PDB file of C-alpha atoms in Angstrom:
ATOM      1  CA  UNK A 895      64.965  97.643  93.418  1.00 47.00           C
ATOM      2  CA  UNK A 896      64.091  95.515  96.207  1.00 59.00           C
ATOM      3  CA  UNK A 897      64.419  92.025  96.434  1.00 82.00           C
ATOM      4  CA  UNK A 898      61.728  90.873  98.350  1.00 80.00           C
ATOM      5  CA  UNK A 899      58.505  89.455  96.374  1.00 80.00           C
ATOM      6  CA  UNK A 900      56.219  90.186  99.243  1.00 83.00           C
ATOM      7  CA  UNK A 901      55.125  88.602 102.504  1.00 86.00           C
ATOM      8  CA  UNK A 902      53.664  85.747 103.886  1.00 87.00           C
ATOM      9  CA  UNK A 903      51.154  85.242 106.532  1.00 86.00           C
ATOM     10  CA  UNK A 904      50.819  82.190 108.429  1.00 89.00           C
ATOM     11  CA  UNK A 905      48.407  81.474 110.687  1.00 89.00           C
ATOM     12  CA  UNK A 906      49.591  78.431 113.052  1.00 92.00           C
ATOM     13  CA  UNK A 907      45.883  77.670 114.610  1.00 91.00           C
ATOM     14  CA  UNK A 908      46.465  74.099 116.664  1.00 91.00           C
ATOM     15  CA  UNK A 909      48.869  70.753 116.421  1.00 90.00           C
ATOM     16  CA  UNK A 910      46.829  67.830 116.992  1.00 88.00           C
ATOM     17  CA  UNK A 911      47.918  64.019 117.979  1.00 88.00           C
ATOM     18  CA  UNK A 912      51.038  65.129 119.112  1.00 90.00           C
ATOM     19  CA  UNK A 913      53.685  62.711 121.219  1.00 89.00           C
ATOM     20  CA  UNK A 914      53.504  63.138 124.752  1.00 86.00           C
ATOM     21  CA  UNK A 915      56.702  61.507 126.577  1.00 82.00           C
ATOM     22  CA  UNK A 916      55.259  62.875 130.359  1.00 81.00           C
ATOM     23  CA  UNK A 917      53.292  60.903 132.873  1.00 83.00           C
ATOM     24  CA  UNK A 918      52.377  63.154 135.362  1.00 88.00           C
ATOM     25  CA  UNK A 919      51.642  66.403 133.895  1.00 88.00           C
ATOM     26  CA  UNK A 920      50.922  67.484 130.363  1.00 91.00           C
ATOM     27  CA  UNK A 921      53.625  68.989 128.177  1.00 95.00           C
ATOM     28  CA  UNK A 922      54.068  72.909 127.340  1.00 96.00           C
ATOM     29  CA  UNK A 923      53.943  72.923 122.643  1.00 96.00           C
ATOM     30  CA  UNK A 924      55.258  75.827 120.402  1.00 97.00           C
ATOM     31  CA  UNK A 925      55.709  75.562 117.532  1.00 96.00           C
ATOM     32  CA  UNK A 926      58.819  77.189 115.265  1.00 97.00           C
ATOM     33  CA  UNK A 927      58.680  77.704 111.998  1.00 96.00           C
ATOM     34  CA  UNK A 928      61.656  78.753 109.271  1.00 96.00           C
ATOM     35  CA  UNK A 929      61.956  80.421 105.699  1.00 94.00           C
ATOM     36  CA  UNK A 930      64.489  81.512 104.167  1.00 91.00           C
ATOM     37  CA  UNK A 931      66.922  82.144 106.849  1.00 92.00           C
ATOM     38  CA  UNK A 932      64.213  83.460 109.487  1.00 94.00           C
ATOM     39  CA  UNK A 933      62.717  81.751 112.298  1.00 97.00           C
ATOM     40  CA  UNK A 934      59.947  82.484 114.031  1.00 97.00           C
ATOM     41  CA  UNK A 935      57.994  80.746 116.994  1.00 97.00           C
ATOM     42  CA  UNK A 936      54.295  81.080 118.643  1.00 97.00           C
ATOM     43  CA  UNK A 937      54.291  81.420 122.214  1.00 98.00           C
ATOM     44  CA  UNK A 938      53.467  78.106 124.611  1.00 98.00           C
ATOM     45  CA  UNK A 939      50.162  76.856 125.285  1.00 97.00           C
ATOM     46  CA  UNK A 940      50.440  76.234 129.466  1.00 96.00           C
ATOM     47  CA  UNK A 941      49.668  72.354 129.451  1.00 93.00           C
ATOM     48  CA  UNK A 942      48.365  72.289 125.661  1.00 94.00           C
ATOM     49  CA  UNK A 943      49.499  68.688 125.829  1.00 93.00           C
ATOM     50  CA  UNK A 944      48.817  66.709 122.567  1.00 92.00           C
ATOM     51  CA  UNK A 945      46.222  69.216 121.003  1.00 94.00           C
ATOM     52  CA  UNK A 946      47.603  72.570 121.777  1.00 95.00           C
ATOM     53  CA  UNK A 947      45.748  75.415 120.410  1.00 95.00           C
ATOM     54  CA  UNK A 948      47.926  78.635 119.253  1.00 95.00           C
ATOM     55  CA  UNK A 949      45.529  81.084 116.471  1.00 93.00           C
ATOM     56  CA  UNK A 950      48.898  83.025 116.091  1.00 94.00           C
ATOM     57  CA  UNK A 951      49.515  84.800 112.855  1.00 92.00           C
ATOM     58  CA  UNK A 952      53.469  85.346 111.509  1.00 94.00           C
ATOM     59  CA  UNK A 953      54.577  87.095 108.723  1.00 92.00           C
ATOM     60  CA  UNK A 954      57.836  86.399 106.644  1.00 92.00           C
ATOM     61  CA  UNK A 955      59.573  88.179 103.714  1.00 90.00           C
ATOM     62  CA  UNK A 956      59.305  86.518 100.414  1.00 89.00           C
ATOM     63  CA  UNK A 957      62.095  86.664  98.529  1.00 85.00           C
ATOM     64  CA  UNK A 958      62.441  86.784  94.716  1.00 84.00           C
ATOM     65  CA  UNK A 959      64.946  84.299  94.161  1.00 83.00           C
ATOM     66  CA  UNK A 960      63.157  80.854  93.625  1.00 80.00           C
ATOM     67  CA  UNK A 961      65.176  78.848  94.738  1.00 84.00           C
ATOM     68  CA  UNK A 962      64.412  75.880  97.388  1.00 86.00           C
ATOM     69  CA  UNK A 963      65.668  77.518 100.325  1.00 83.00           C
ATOM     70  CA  UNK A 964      63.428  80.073 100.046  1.00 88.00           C
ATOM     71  CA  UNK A 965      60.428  78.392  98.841  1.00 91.00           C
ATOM     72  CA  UNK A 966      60.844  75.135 101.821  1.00 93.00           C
ATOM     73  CA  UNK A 967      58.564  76.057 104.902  1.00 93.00           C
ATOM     74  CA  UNK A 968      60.281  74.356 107.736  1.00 94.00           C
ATOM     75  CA  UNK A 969      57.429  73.433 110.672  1.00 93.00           C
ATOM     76  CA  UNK A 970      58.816  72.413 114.030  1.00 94.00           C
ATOM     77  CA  UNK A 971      56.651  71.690 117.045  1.00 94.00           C
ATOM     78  CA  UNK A 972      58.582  71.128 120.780  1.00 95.00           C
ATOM     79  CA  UNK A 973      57.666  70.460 124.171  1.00 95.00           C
ATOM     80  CA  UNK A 974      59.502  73.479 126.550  1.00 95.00           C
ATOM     81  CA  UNK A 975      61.401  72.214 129.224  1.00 94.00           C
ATOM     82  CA  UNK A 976      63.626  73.318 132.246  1.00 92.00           C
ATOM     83  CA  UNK A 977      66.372  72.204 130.699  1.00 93.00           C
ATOM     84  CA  UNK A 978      66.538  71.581 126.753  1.00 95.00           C
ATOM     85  CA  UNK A 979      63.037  71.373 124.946  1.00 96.00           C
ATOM     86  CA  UNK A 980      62.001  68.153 123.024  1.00 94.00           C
ATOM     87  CA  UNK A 981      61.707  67.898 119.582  1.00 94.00           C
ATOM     88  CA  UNK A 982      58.251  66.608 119.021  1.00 92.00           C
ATOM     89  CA  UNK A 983      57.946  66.647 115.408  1.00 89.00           C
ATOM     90  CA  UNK A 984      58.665  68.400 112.007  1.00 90.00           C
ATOM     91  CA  UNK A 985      58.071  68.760 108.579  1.00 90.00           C
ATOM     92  CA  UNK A 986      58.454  70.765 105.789  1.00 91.00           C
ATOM     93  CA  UNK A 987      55.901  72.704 103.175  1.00 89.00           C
ATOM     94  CA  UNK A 988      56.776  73.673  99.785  1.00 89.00           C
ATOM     95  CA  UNK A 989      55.213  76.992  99.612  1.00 88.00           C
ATOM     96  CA  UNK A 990      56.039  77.491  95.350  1.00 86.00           C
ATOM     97  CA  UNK A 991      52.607  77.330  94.441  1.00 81.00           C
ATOM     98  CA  UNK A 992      51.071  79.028  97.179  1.00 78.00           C
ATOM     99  CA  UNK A 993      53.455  81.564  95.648  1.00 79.00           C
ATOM    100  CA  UNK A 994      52.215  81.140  92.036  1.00 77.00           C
ATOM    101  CA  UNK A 995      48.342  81.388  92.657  1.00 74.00           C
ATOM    102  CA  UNK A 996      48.809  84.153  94.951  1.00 65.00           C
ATOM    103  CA  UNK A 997      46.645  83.386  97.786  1.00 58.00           C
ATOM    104  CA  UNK A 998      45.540  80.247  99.645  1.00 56.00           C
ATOM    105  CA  UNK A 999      43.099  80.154 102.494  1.00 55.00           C
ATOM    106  CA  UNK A1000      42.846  76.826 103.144  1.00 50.00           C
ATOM    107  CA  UNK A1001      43.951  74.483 105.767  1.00 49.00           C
ATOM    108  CA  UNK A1002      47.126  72.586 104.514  1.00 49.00           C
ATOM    109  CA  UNK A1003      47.683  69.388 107.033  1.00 42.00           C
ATOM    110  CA  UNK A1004      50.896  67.748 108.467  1.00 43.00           C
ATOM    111  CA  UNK A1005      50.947  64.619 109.982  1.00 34.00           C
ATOM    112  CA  UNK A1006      52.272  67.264 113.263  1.00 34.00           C
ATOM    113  CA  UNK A1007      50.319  69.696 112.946  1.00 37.00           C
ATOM    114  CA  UNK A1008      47.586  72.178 110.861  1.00 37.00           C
ATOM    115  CA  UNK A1009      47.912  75.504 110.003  1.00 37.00           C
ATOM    116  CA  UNK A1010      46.048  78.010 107.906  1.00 35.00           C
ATOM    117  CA  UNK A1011      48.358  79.876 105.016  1.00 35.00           C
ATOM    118  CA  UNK A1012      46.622  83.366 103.191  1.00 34.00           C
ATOM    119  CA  UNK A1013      46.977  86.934 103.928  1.00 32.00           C
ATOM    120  CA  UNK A1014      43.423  87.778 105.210  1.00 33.00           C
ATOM    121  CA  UNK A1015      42.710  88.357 108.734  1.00 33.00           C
ATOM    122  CA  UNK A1016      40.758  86.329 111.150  1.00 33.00           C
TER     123      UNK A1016
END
């Protein structure tokens, strides 16, 4: 009997408003995201500065057991850097009724960044 419930799709379309600690060139956003033990990250947008734009979809197992672990979205946006990348923001999502309805295909907004949650394709 397997233990997963199903999965979820994200789609992590764009960060707006973001801070921006450089002067002389604009910074280089992903963003990393985390559920239930997994992590997963969108690739950088080159010089997406404070509005980077990603339209990335990622897909993580849904587990059955309800508890908060598994039902906290964890959204983290950074800056890549030559050395250690800068945390520009995060927040998290509690993704229980998402869960409970089924579906959602709206936008849900963070003060760091939007993103679309559903499992239709774009």
């Amino acid at each position: 009997m397997s233990r997963e419930l199903g999965t979820l799709v994200i789609v992590v379309l764009k960060a707006q408003h973001l801070i921006d600690n450089h002067t002389f060139y604009k910074q280089d956003p992903y963003a990393k995201l985390a559920l239930s033990g997994a992590t997963k990250r969108t690739p950088v947008d080159p010089k997406g500065g404070q509005h980077p734009v990603w339209d990335v979809e990622l897909r993580f197992p849904i587990s059955k057991d309800p508890s908060k672990s598994n039902r906290t979205l964890t959204i983290s946006v950074f800056s890549e850097e030559k050395k250690d990348d800068e945390l520009l923001g995060e927040g998290d999502v509690d993704i229980s009724e998402t869960l409970k309805t089924g579906e959602f295909d709206g936008v849900s907004t963070l003060s760091l960044l939007m993103f679309a949650v559903g499992s239709t394709s774009r």
